């Protein structure tokens, strides 16, 4: 079954079909406009509800990215570990100085 | 030869990502980036376009009035109720998705080659210097190069193994993110079944247009399409009216411009929905793919070749180091 906003859109099409057949009545046009405004208000409500879900999802993505960044740092540490070996040898060299 | 192949097989099981794994997981990362960028760019534009349509609407509609904001003021509803908070949250998520994809790409492809090579060179230099100063440490130039070569290969292997483990570790998190995010973006970039951006509804309900369909709640693109349709209907009403008054001429001219603006918006909305749906559905399907790629090894000749090169280098280094003079 169609949601309210979809039903309102269908109703607007019905009114537009009447208008296209020559019903140029101002009151009919006024009715059409009021339904259209009501529909936009309902659309805005549905968009606001979705905004809350976006905000929750942002937390999830931020956490996931943090764990990837942590893995990238670990990889960098591997390269640094080799550098540490060379520093260790440098320290041993100094013992012979 | 068989011993070499057995040794190679043993080494491969311990190695990192295969060439194919790297290519496949990179493709997934890049699709994630592209989806995030697509959503971010288009969502910002959608709200701007809605405002443009509303400005055109207010130019041709003498009865259009400000609406009560509920805060003691009256304002023109230029954004059709889409608040800046609504837009900010969506753009923030889209940008975060793109950055997430970029981070995964870096994890897969940053090779740290220069750092490893630099460290191996530095080690070489330190050992050479130590050898000069001490009789106890007797290393020829060849032996120094061999040690350096060993360190470089071992370092690279260790890095690739860690990279593979990292990818396996982040794969479940990736699936969770994609399963949560893509339905939201799909919701904003797909059209309701009777959306006025669909060809069969652009000028009202055409003959043969569907009378029912799969329901979805209104998203950003739906608001854009309905705003365009509303403007088009108003514009048409003015264009169709028979009014010879000179002042009407200006309004009629604005109405024609508005009609064209609205019609183009409907066409663009439909194209955006088609492109967005394809891109985001593909991303949605990739949710489990990263995990499958990380765990499923298929060695190609390129992997064997790369391993062969490393083994050759290792073999030469070891030969130099263990040869008794």
mmCIF file of C-alpha atoms in Angstrom:
data_model
loop_
_atom_site.group_PDB
_atom_site.id
_atom_site.type_symbol
_atom_site.label_atom_id
_atom_site.label_comp_id
_atom_site.label_asym_id
_atom_site.label_seq_id
_atom_site.Cartn_x
_atom_site.Cartn_y
_atom_site.Cartn_z
ATOM 1 C CA UNK A 1 0.000 0.000 0.000
ATOM 2 C CA UNK A 2 1.310 3.449 -0.872
ATOM 3 C CA UNK A 3 2.572 5.746 1.817
ATOM 4 C CA UNK A 4 0.753 8.997 2.596
ATOM 5 C CA UNK A 5 3.042 11.175 0.461
ATOM 6 C CA UNK A 6 2.631 8.821 -2.496
ATOM 7 C CA UNK A 7 -1.163 8.857 -2.063
ATOM 8 C CA UNK A 8 -1.158 12.657 -1.903
ATOM 9 C CA UNK A 9 0.864 12.767 -5.130
ATOM 10 C CA UNK A 10 -1.672 10.473 -6.819
ATOM 11 C CA UNK A 11 -4.468 12.782 -5.629
ATOM 12 C CA UNK A 12 -2.631 15.785 -7.077
ATOM 13 C CA UNK A 13 -2.409 13.973 -10.429
ATOM 14 C CA UNK A 14 -6.185 13.342 -10.255
ATOM 15 C CA UNK A 15 -6.869 17.052 -9.649
ATOM 16 C CA UNK A 16 -4.454 18.043 -12.414
ATOM 17 C CA UNK A 17 -6.306 15.735 -14.809
ATOM 18 C CA UNK A 18 -9.575 17.528 -13.974
ATOM 19 C CA UNK A 19 -7.918 20.903 -14.502
ATOM 20 C CA UNK A 20 -6.488 19.715 -17.854
ATOM 21 C CA UNK A 21 -10.015 18.688 -18.956
ATOM 22 C CA UNK A 22 -11.131 22.291 -18.601
ATOM 23 C CA UNK A 23 -12.094 22.652 -14.961
ATOM 24 C CA UNK A 24 -10.469 26.048 -14.571
ATOM 25 C CA UNK A 25 -12.295 26.643 -11.303
ATOM 26 C CA UNK A 26 -10.233 28.782 -8.913
ATOM 27 C CA UNK A 27 -11.447 26.844 -5.912
ATOM 28 C CA UNK A 28 -10.262 23.581 -7.440
ATOM 29 C CA UNK A 29 -6.846 25.116 -8.039
ATOM 30 C CA UNK A 30 -6.782 26.416 -4.459
ATOM 31 C CA UNK A 31 -7.581 22.891 -3.184
ATOM 32 C CA UNK A 32 -4.790 21.484 -5.287
ATOM 33 C CA UNK A 33 -2.342 23.983 -3.817
ATOM 34 C CA UNK A 34 -3.327 23.206 -0.244
ATOM 35 C CA UNK A 35 -2.858 19.484 -0.819
ATOM 36 C CA UNK A 36 0.516 20.178 -2.421
ATOM 37 C CA UNK A 37 1.624 22.224 0.586
ATOM 38 C CA UNK A 38 0.482 19.497 2.954
ATOM 39 C CA UNK A 39 2.398 16.935 0.910
ATOM 40 C CA UNK A 40 5.601 18.991 1.140
ATOM 41 C CA UNK A 41 5.180 19.181 4.904
ATOM 42 C CA UNK A 42 4.905 15.383 5.054
ATOM 43 C CA UNK A 43 7.941 14.981 2.809
ATOM 44 C CA UNK A 44 9.910 17.265 5.132
ATOM 45 C CA UNK A 45 8.921 15.099 8.121
ATOM 46 C CA UNK A 46 10.141 11.957 6.341
ATOM 47 C CA UNK A 47 13.411 13.668 5.466
ATOM 48 C CA UNK A 48 13.942 14.791 9.075
ATOM 49 C CA UNK A 49 13.421 11.185 10.274
ATOM 50 C CA UNK A 50 16.066 10.006 7.843
ATOM 51 C CA UNK A 51 18.445 12.719 9.076
ATOM 52 C CA UNK A 52 18.547 11.045 12.497
ATOM 53 C CA UNK A 53 19.624 7.787 10.850
ATOM 54 C CA UNK A 54 22.341 9.631 8.943
ATOM 55 C CA UNK A 55 23.693 11.046 12.207
ATOM 56 C CA UNK A 56 23.872 7.560 13.769
ATOM 57 C CA UNK A 57 25.540 6.121 10.677
ATOM 58 C CA UNK A 58 28.181 8.868 10.791
ATOM 59 C CA UNK A 59 29.357 7.565 14.182
ATOM 60 C CA UNK A 60 29.667 4.049 12.731
ATOM 61 C CA UNK A 61 31.710 5.245 9.736
ATOM 62 C CA UNK A 62 33.984 7.389 11.921
ATOM 63 C CA UNK A 63 34.735 4.417 14.176
ATOM 64 C CA UNK A 64 35.418 2.148 11.210
ATOM 65 C CA UNK A 65 37.781 4.701 9.678
ATOM 66 C CA UNK A 66 39.619 5.040 12.994
ATOM 67 C CA UNK A 67 40.298 1.303 12.995
ATOM 68 C CA UNK A 68 41.673 1.458 9.429
ATOM 69 C CA UNK A 69 43.889 4.405 10.402
ATOM 70 C CA UNK A 70 45.162 2.349 13.336
ATOM 71 C CA UNK A 71 46.075 -0.505 10.947
ATOM 72 C CA UNK A 72 47.891 1.943 8.651
ATOM 73 C CA UNK A 73 49.881 3.202 11.647
ATOM 74 C CA UNK A 74 50.814 -0.402 12.528
ATOM 75 C CA UNK A 75 52.124 -0.906 8.991
ATOM 76 C CA UNK A 76 54.210 2.247 9.354
ATOM 77 C CA UNK A 77 55.573 0.834 12.606
ATOM 78 C CA UNK A 78 56.827 -2.232 10.739
ATOM 79 C CA UNK A 79 58.915 0.017 8.522
ATOM 80 C CA UNK A 80 60.056 1.908 11.601
ATOM 81 C CA UNK A 81 61.007 -1.386 13.303
ATOM 82 C CA UNK A 82 63.635 -1.959 10.656
ATOM 83 C CA UNK A 83 64.910 1.532 11.283
ATOM 84 C CA UNK A 84 65.198 0.613 14.962
ATOM 85 C CA UNK A 85 67.405 -2.365 14.095
ATOM 86 C CA UNK A 86 69.807 -0.036 12.322
ATOM 87 C CA UNK A 87 69.787 2.370 15.281
ATOM 88 C CA UNK A 88 70.577 -0.553 17.543
ATOM 89 C CA UNK A 89 73.583 -1.427 15.397
ATOM 90 C CA UNK A 90 74.649 2.229 15.467
ATOM 91 C CA UNK A 91 74.548 2.080 19.248
ATOM 92 C CA UNK A 92 76.684 -1.086 19.208
ATOM 93 C CA UNK A 93 79.116 0.662 16.845
ATOM 94 C CA UNK A 94 79.489 3.441 19.384
ATOM 95 C CA UNK A 95 80.681 0.882 21.909
ATOM 96 C CA UNK A 96 83.685 0.314 19.684
ATOM 97 C CA UNK A 97 84.455 4.040 19.482
ATOM 98 C CA UNK B 1 63.559 -28.113 -8.807
ATOM 99 C CA UNK B 2 60.792 -29.839 -6.802
ATOM 100 C CA UNK B 3 62.419 -28.667 -3.561
ATOM 101 C CA UNK B 4 62.396 -25.137 -4.859
ATOM 102 C CA UNK B 5 58.685 -25.390 -5.713
ATOM 103 C CA UNK B 6 57.839 -26.869 -2.304
ATOM 104 C CA UNK B 7 59.811 -24.132 -0.598
ATOM 105 C CA UNK B 8 58.020 -21.545 -2.740
ATOM 106 C CA UNK B 9 54.614 -23.033 -1.822
ATOM 107 C CA UNK B 10 55.463 -22.941 1.890
ATOM 108 C CA UNK B 11 56.644 -19.340 1.603
ATOM 109 C CA UNK B 12 53.487 -18.349 -0.330
ATOM 110 C CA UNK B 13 51.201 -19.560 2.455
ATOM 111 C CA UNK B 14 52.915 -17.167 4.780
ATOM 112 C CA UNK B 15 53.000 -14.273 2.350
ATOM 113 C CA UNK B 16 50.719 -11.239 2.065
ATOM 114 C CA UNK B 17 48.012 -10.246 -0.414
ATOM 115 C CA UNK B 18 48.159 -11.701 -3.918
ATOM 116 C CA UNK B 19 48.185 -9.452 -6.976
ATOM 117 C CA UNK B 20 44.508 -10.266 -7.597
ATOM 118 C CA UNK B 21 43.534 -9.627 -3.975
ATOM 119 C CA UNK B 22 45.185 -6.225 -4.124
ATOM 120 C CA UNK B 23 43.427 -5.352 -7.388
ATOM 121 C CA UNK B 24 39.995 -6.521 -6.189
ATOM 122 C CA UNK B 25 40.168 -4.862 -2.788
ATOM 123 C CA UNK B 26 41.467 -1.637 -4.372
ATOM 124 C CA UNK B 27 38.450 -1.647 -6.713
ATOM 125 C CA UNK B 28 36.130 -1.947 -3.705
ATOM 126 C CA UNK B 29 37.917 0.896 -1.919
ATOM 127 C CA UNK B 30 37.703 3.134 -4.994
ATOM 128 C CA UNK B 31 33.975 2.351 -5.435
ATOM 129 C CA UNK B 32 33.463 3.427 -1.831
ATOM 130 C CA UNK B 33 35.274 6.706 -2.466
ATOM 131 C CA UNK B 34 33.317 7.334 -5.689
ATOM 132 C CA UNK B 35 29.962 6.699 -3.992
ATOM 133 C CA UNK B 36 30.763 9.056 -1.137
ATOM 134 C CA UNK B 37 31.906 11.805 -3.524
ATOM 135 C CA UNK B 38 28.877 11.318 -5.808
ATOM 136 C CA UNK B 39 26.482 11.646 -2.874
ATOM 137 C CA UNK B 40 28.266 14.627 -1.336
ATOM 138 C CA UNK B 41 28.427 16.614 -4.593
ATOM 139 C CA UNK B 42 24.859 15.903 -5.667
ATOM 140 C CA UNK B 43 23.136 16.379 -2.315
ATOM 141 C CA UNK B 44 24.519 19.903 -1.981
ATOM 142 C CA UNK B 45 23.410 20.712 -5.509
ATOM 143 C CA UNK B 46 19.915 19.301 -4.983
ATOM 144 C CA UNK B 47 19.100 21.768 -2.232
ATOM 145 C CA UNK B 48 20.465 24.663 -4.311
ATOM 146 C CA UNK B 49 18.328 23.578 -7.272
ATOM 147 C CA UNK B 50 15.226 23.337 -5.065
ATOM 148 C CA UNK B 51 15.820 26.936 -4.004
ATOM 149 C CA UNK B 52 16.265 28.012 -7.657
ATOM 150 C CA UNK B 53 12.943 26.357 -8.544
ATOM 151 C CA UNK B 54 11.223 28.067 -5.636
ATOM 152 C CA UNK B 55 12.594 31.479 -6.625
ATOM 153 C CA UNK B 56 11.131 30.951 -10.121
ATOM 154 C CA UNK B 57 7.840 29.874 -8.534
ATOM 155 C CA UNK B 58 7.567 33.013 -6.431
ATOM 156 C CA UNK B 59 8.273 35.181 -9.483
ATOM 157 C CA UNK B 60 5.203 33.864 -11.326
ATOM 158 C CA UNK B 61 2.790 33.238 -8.505
ATOM 159 C CA UNK B 62 1.237 36.455 -7.181
ATOM 160 C CA UNK B 63 -0.535 34.508 -4.441
ATOM 161 C CA UNK B 64 2.624 32.919 -3.063
ATOM 162 C CA UNK B 65 3.106 34.067 0.481
ATOM 163 C CA UNK B 66 5.436 33.692 3.399
ATOM 164 C CA UNK B 67 4.736 30.917 5.877
ATOM 165 C CA UNK B 68 4.666 31.129 9.631
ATOM 166 C CA UNK B 69 7.977 29.760 10.943
ATOM 167 C CA UNK B 70 6.493 29.075 14.381
ATOM 168 C CA UNK B 71 9.058 31.437 15.909
ATOM 169 C CA UNK B 72 7.124 34.680 15.489
ATOM 170 C CA UNK B 73 8.415 35.295 11.973
ATOM 171 C CA UNK B 74 7.157 34.701 8.462
ATOM 172 C CA UNK B 75 9.517 33.431 5.743
ATOM 173 C CA UNK B 76 9.335 32.324 2.113
ATOM 174 C CA UNK B 77 9.634 28.507 2.013
ATOM 175 C CA UNK B 78 12.496 28.520 -0.482
ATOM 176 C CA UNK B 79 14.006 25.224 0.641
ATOM 177 C CA UNK B 80 10.679 23.334 0.824
ATOM 178 C CA UNK B 81 11.341 22.328 4.429
ATOM 179 C CA UNK B 82 14.792 20.831 3.804
ATOM 180 C CA UNK B 83 16.709 22.282 6.745
ATOM 181 C CA UNK B 84 20.434 22.948 6.669
ATOM 182 C CA UNK B 85 20.743 20.275 9.412
ATOM 183 C CA UNK B 86 19.235 17.750 6.998
ATOM 184 C CA UNK B 87 21.803 18.642 4.378
ATOM 185 C CA UNK B 88 24.766 18.890 6.770
ATOM 186 C CA UNK B 89 24.188 15.386 8.161
ATOM 187 C CA UNK B 90 23.981 13.890 4.687
ATOM 188 C CA UNK B 91 27.068 15.631 3.368
ATOM 189 C CA UNK B 92 29.030 14.753 6.503
ATOM 190 C CA UNK B 93 28.198 11.075 6.069
ATOM 191 C CA UNK B 94 28.980 11.097 2.350
ATOM 192 C CA UNK B 95 32.343 12.778 2.969
ATOM 193 C CA UNK B 96 33.084 10.306 5.769
ATOM 194 C CA UNK B 97 32.299 7.407 3.435
ATOM 195 C CA UNK B 98 34.698 8.797 0.801
ATOM 196 C CA UNK B 99 37.430 9.276 3.419
ATOM 197 C CA UNK B 100 36.858 5.737 4.693
ATOM 198 C CA UNK B 101 37.284 4.333 1.186
ATOM 199 C CA UNK B 102 40.457 6.406 0.759
ATOM 200 C CA UNK B 103 41.867 5.048 4.028
ATOM 201 C CA UNK B 104 41.247 1.455 2.897
ATOM 202 C CA UNK B 105 42.956 2.233 -0.418
ATOM 203 C CA UNK B 106 45.988 3.576 1.489
ATOM 204 C CA UNK B 107 46.055 0.498 3.706
ATOM 205 C CA UNK B 108 46.134 -1.781 0.653
ATOM 206 C CA UNK B 109 48.513 0.187 -1.523
ATOM 207 C CA UNK B 110 50.914 2.282 0.564
ATOM 208 C CA UNK B 111 54.102 0.280 0.053
ATOM 209 C CA UNK B 112 56.552 1.879 2.485
ATOM 210 C CA UNK B 113 59.196 0.829 -0.056
ATOM 211 C CA UNK B 114 61.273 3.939 0.455
ATOM 212 C CA UNK B 115 61.213 3.668 4.236
ATOM 213 C CA UNK B 116 62.326 0.032 4.134
ATOM 214 C CA UNK B 117 65.051 0.760 1.579
ATOM 215 C CA UNK B 118 66.248 3.741 3.619
ATOM 216 C CA UNK B 119 66.366 1.690 6.793
ATOM 217 C CA UNK B 120 68.279 -1.098 5.059
ATOM 218 C CA UNK B 121 70.810 1.451 3.695
ATOM 219 C CA UNK B 122 71.217 2.984 7.113
ATOM 220 C CA UNK B 123 71.870 -0.447 8.594
ATOM 221 C CA UNK B 124 74.448 -1.071 5.922
ATOM 222 C CA UNK B 125 76.160 2.207 6.773
ATOM 223 C CA UNK B 126 76.169 1.466 10.493
ATOM 224 C CA UNK B 127 77.577 -2.011 10.069
ATOM 225 C CA UNK B 128 80.270 -0.751 7.687
ATOM 226 C CA UNK B 129 81.281 1.882 10.159
ATOM 227 C CA UNK B 130 81.332 -0.652 13.013
ATOM 228 C CA UNK B 131 83.431 -3.043 10.942
ATOM 229 C CA UNK B 132 85.999 -0.292 10.275
ATOM 230 C CA UNK B 133 86.425 0.439 13.936
ATOM 231 C CA UNK B 134 86.599 -3.081 15.272
ATOM 232 C CA UNK B 135 88.730 -6.090 14.498
ATOM 233 C CA UNK B 136 86.104 -8.322 16.086
ATOM 234 C CA UNK B 137 83.552 -7.338 13.442
ATOM 235 C CA UNK B 138 84.950 -8.421 10.095
ATOM 236 C CA UNK B 139 82.526 -7.829 7.230
ATOM 237 C CA UNK B 140 83.397 -7.460 3.576
ATOM 238 C CA UNK B 141 81.453 -5.099 1.295
ATOM 239 C CA UNK B 142 79.662 -8.054 -0.280
ATOM 240 C CA UNK B 143 78.624 -9.305 3.131
ATOM 241 C CA UNK B 144 77.307 -5.859 4.084
ATOM 242 C CA UNK B 145 75.228 -5.708 0.898
ATOM 243 C CA UNK B 146 73.926 -9.212 1.581
ATOM 244 C CA UNK B 147 72.738 -8.270 5.073
ATOM 245 C CA UNK B 148 71.104 -5.157 3.689
ATOM 246 C CA UNK B 149 69.339 -7.273 1.048
ATOM 247 C CA UNK B 150 68.119 -9.743 3.669
ATOM 248 C CA UNK B 151 66.693 -6.966 5.795
ATOM 249 C CA UNK B 152 64.914 -5.431 2.825
ATOM 250 C CA UNK B 153 63.188 -8.657 1.728
ATOM 251 C CA UNK B 154 62.317 -9.697 5.266
ATOM 252 C CA UNK B 155 60.946 -6.254 5.996
ATOM 253 C CA UNK B 156 58.777 -6.279 2.894
ATOM 254 C CA UNK B 157 57.405 -9.761 3.585
ATOM 255 C CA UNK B 158 56.575 -8.831 7.141
ATOM 256 C CA UNK B 159 54.801 -5.721 5.942
ATOM 257 C CA UNK B 160 52.722 -7.618 3.369
ATOM 258 C CA UNK B 161 51.762 -10.245 5.927
ATOM 259 C CA UNK B 162 50.612 -7.504 8.291
ATOM 260 C CA UNK B 163 48.709 -5.839 5.456
ATOM 261 C CA UNK B 164 46.821 -9.057 4.757
ATOM 262 C CA UNK B 165 45.940 -9.496 8.431
ATOM 263 C CA UNK B 166 44.801 -5.871 8.605
ATOM 264 C CA UNK B 167 42.482 -6.324 5.631
ATOM 265 C CA UNK B 168 40.950 -9.453 7.179
ATOM 266 C CA UNK B 169 40.484 -7.525 10.407
ATOM 267 C CA UNK B 170 38.700 -4.514 8.901
ATOM 268 C CA UNK B 171 36.484 -6.504 6.480
ATOM 269 C CA UNK B 172 33.601 -7.136 8.963
ATOM 270 C CA UNK B 173 33.626 -3.434 9.886
ATOM 271 C CA UNK B 174 33.419 -2.542 6.216
ATOM 272 C CA UNK B 175 30.384 -4.802 5.717
ATOM 273 C CA UNK B 176 28.680 -3.189 8.695
ATOM 274 C CA UNK B 177 29.326 0.334 7.390
ATOM 275 C CA UNK B 178 28.118 -0.426 3.865
ATOM 276 C CA UNK B 179 24.987 -2.218 5.106
ATOM 277 C CA UNK B 180 24.133 0.789 7.248
ATOM 278 C CA UNK B 181 25.052 3.626 4.887
ATOM 279 C CA UNK B 182 23.940 2.512 1.423
ATOM 280 C CA UNK B 183 20.227 2.130 2.249
ATOM 281 C CA UNK B 184 20.219 5.753 3.447
ATOM 282 C CA UNK B 185 21.874 7.046 0.286
ATOM 283 C CA UNK B 186 19.721 4.827 -1.940
ATOM 284 C CA UNK B 187 16.660 6.266 -0.185
ATOM 285 C CA UNK B 188 17.713 9.818 -1.103
ATOM 286 C CA UNK B 189 18.744 8.999 -4.676
ATOM 287 C CA UNK B 190 15.867 6.796 -5.806
ATOM 288 C CA UNK B 191 12.420 7.976 -6.861
ATOM 289 C CA UNK B 192 9.027 7.103 -5.435
ATOM 290 C CA UNK B 193 7.031 4.969 -7.869
ATOM 291 C CA UNK B 194 4.831 7.912 -8.925
ATOM 292 C CA UNK B 195 7.537 10.567 -8.823
ATOM 293 C CA UNK B 196 6.997 13.417 -11.265
ATOM 294 C CA UNK B 197 10.573 12.952 -12.520
ATOM 295 C CA UNK B 198 9.551 9.633 -14.077
ATOM 296 C CA UNK B 199 8.729 10.106 -17.799
ATOM 297 C CA UNK B 200 5.163 8.787 -17.412
ATOM 298 C CA UNK B 201 4.354 11.397 -14.727
ATOM 299 C CA UNK B 202 6.227 14.492 -15.921
ATOM 300 C CA UNK B 203 3.144 16.317 -17.181
ATOM 301 C CA UNK B 204 0.604 14.599 -14.960
ATOM 302 C CA UNK B 205 -0.426 10.944 -15.076
ATOM 303 C CA UNK B 206 0.006 9.777 -18.672
ATOM 304 C CA UNK B 207 -2.164 7.056 -20.222
ATOM 305 C CA UNK B 208 -0.803 3.669 -19.224
ATOM 306 C CA UNK B 209 1.171 5.062 -16.255
ATOM 307 C CA UNK B 210 1.313 2.615 -13.340
ATOM 308 C CA UNK B 211 -1.368 3.003 -10.675
ATOM 309 C CA UNK B 212 0.677 1.357 -7.954
ATOM 310 C CA UNK B 213 4.271 0.435 -7.123
ATOM 311 C CA UNK B 214 6.856 -0.363 -4.429
ATOM 312 C CA UNK B 215 6.508 2.225 -1.703
ATOM 313 C CA UNK B 216 9.305 4.260 -0.205
ATOM 314 C CA UNK B 217 9.404 7.322 1.973
ATOM 315 C CA UNK B 218 10.244 10.643 0.369
ATOM 316 C CA UNK B 219 13.937 11.439 -0.065
ATOM 317 C CA UNK B 220 15.825 14.514 -1.216
ATOM 318 C CA UNK B 221 15.388 13.688 -4.891
ATOM 319 C CA UNK B 222 11.630 13.229 -4.428
ATOM 320 C CA UNK B 223 11.295 16.742 -2.956
ATOM 321 C CA UNK B 224 13.331 18.133 -5.850
ATOM 322 C CA UNK B 225 11.089 16.407 -8.403
ATOM 323 C CA UNK B 226 7.838 17.495 -6.763
ATOM 324 C CA UNK B 227 9.072 21.090 -6.542
ATOM 325 C CA UNK B 228 9.862 20.994 -10.259
ATOM 326 C CA UNK B 229 6.435 19.533 -11.090
ATOM 327 C CA UNK B 230 4.630 22.137 -8.996
ATOM 328 C CA UNK B 231 6.497 24.937 -10.762
ATOM 329 C CA UNK B 232 5.748 23.409 -14.165
ATOM 330 C CA UNK B 233 2.006 23.235 -13.457
ATOM 331 C CA UNK B 234 1.928 26.864 -12.317
ATOM 332 C CA UNK B 235 3.917 27.982 -15.331
ATOM 333 C CA UNK B 236 1.615 26.103 -17.676
ATOM 334 C CA UNK B 237 -1.452 27.682 -16.108
ATOM 335 C CA UNK B 238 -0.092 31.141 -16.857
ATOM 336 C CA UNK B 239 1.044 30.214 -20.385
ATOM 337 C CA UNK B 240 -2.392 28.695 -21.178
ATOM 338 C CA UNK B 241 -4.356 31.675 -19.825
ATOM 339 C CA UNK B 242 -5.764 34.107 -22.358
ATOM 340 C CA UNK B 243 -4.836 37.516 -21.132
ATOM 341 C CA UNK B 244 -4.097 40.431 -23.407
ATOM 342 C CA UNK B 245 -3.042 42.893 -20.721
ATOM 343 C CA UNK B 246 0.460 44.287 -21.385
ATOM 344 C CA UNK B 247 1.616 43.658 -17.798
ATOM 345 C CA UNK B 248 0.779 40.016 -18.263
ATOM 346 C CA UNK B 249 3.431 39.742 -20.954
ATOM 347 C CA UNK B 250 6.279 39.941 -18.449
ATOM 348 C CA UNK B 251 4.702 37.319 -16.242
ATOM 349 C CA UNK B 252 4.157 35.053 -19.234
ATOM 350 C CA UNK B 253 7.818 35.413 -20.220
ATOM 351 C CA UNK B 254 8.874 34.430 -16.677
ATOM 352 C CA UNK B 255 6.416 31.548 -16.845
ATOM 353 C CA UNK B 256 7.998 30.196 -20.017
ATOM 354 C CA UNK B 257 11.458 30.367 -18.416
ATOM 355 C CA UNK B 258 10.068 28.651 -15.332
ATOM 356 C CA UNK B 259 8.487 25.895 -17.430
ATOM 357 C CA UNK B 260 11.809 25.157 -19.131
ATOM 358 C CA UNK B 261 13.671 25.220 -15.801
ATOM 359 C CA UNK B 262 11.171 22.813 -14.271
ATOM 360 C CA UNK B 263 11.175 20.423 -17.212
ATOM 361 C CA UNK B 264 14.986 20.266 -17.268
ATOM 362 C CA UNK B 265 14.955 19.610 -13.530
ATOM 363 C CA UNK B 266 12.627 16.648 -14.051
ATOM 364 C CA UNK B 267 14.895 15.168 -16.719
ATOM 365 C CA UNK B 268 18.022 15.748 -14.616
ATOM 366 C CA UNK B 269 16.328 14.209 -11.589
ATOM 367 C CA UNK B 270 15.566 11.048 -13.528
ATOM 368 C CA UNK B 271 19.149 10.764 -14.831
ATOM 369 C CA UNK B 272 20.534 11.380 -11.351
ATOM 370 C CA UNK B 273 18.316 8.663 -9.955
ATOM 371 C CA UNK B 274 19.382 6.166 -12.648
ATOM 372 C CA UNK B 275 23.091 6.870 -12.130
ATOM 373 C CA UNK B 276 22.835 6.994 -8.357
ATOM 374 C CA UNK B 277 20.863 3.766 -8.112
ATOM 375 C CA UNK B 278 23.416 1.888 -10.225
ATOM 376 C CA UNK B 279 26.425 3.185 -8.288
ATOM 377 C CA UNK B 280 24.909 2.674 -4.857
ATOM 378 C CA UNK B 281 23.433 -0.768 -5.605
ATOM 379 C CA UNK B 282 26.886 -1.878 -6.732
ATOM 380 C CA UNK B 283 28.341 -0.563 -3.491
ATOM 381 C CA UNK B 284 25.643 -2.318 -1.475
ATOM 382 C CA UNK B 285 26.517 -5.616 -3.171
ATOM 383 C CA UNK B 286 30.193 -5.122 -2.243
ATOM 384 C CA UNK B 287 29.457 -5.187 1.517
ATOM 385 C CA UNK B 288 30.566 -8.806 1.973
ATOM 386 C CA UNK B 289 32.982 -8.715 -0.948
ATOM 387 C CA UNK B 290 35.934 -7.210 0.923
ATOM 388 C CA UNK B 291 35.892 -10.096 3.388
ATOM 389 C CA UNK B 292 35.656 -12.640 0.572
ATOM 390 C CA UNK B 293 38.573 -11.026 -1.249
ATOM 391 C CA UNK B 294 40.731 -10.885 1.904
ATOM 392 C CA UNK B 295 40.247 -14.592 2.605
ATOM 393 C CA UNK B 296 40.242 -16.069 -0.848
ATOM 394 C CA UNK B 297 43.708 -16.565 -2.278
ATOM 395 C CA UNK B 298 44.272 -17.416 -5.917
ATOM 396 C CA UNK B 299 47.935 -17.283 -6.854
ATOM 397 C CA UNK B 300 48.731 -16.136 -10.335
ATOM 398 C CA UNK B 301 51.998 -16.327 -12.262
ATOM 399 C CA UNK B 302 52.669 -12.715 -11.189
ATOM 400 C CA UNK B 303 52.696 -13.820 -7.529
ATOM 401 C CA UNK B 304 55.063 -16.731 -8.264
ATOM 402 C CA UNK B 305 57.296 -14.423 -10.294
ATOM 403 C CA UNK B 306 57.482 -11.839 -7.492
ATOM 404 C CA UNK B 307 58.263 -14.552 -4.962
ATOM 405 C CA UNK B 308 60.866 -16.017 -7.286
ATOM 406 C CA UNK B 309 62.673 -12.658 -7.422
ATOM 407 C CA UNK B 310 62.690 -12.382 -3.640
ATOM 408 C CA UNK B 311 63.934 -15.938 -3.211
ATOM 409 C CA UNK B 312 66.725 -15.296 -5.680
ATOM 410 C CA UNK B 313 67.785 -12.205 -3.739
ATOM 411 C CA UNK B 314 67.610 -14.093 -0.451
ATOM 412 C CA UNK B 315 69.544 -16.994 -1.861
ATOM 413 C CA UNK B 316 72.340 -14.715 -3.105
ATOM 414 C CA UNK B 317 72.525 -12.939 0.260
ATOM 415 C CA UNK B 318 72.676 -16.182 2.223
ATOM 416 C CA UNK B 319 75.292 -17.591 -0.103
ATOM 417 C CA UNK B 320 77.574 -14.635 0.528
ATOM 418 C CA UNK B 321 77.088 -14.785 4.274
ATOM 419 C CA UNK B 322 77.593 -18.500 4.822
ATOM 420 C CA UNK B 323 80.445 -19.091 2.388
ATOM 421 C CA UNK B 324 83.522 -19.939 4.317
ATOM 422 C CA UNK B 325 86.613 -18.225 3.094
#
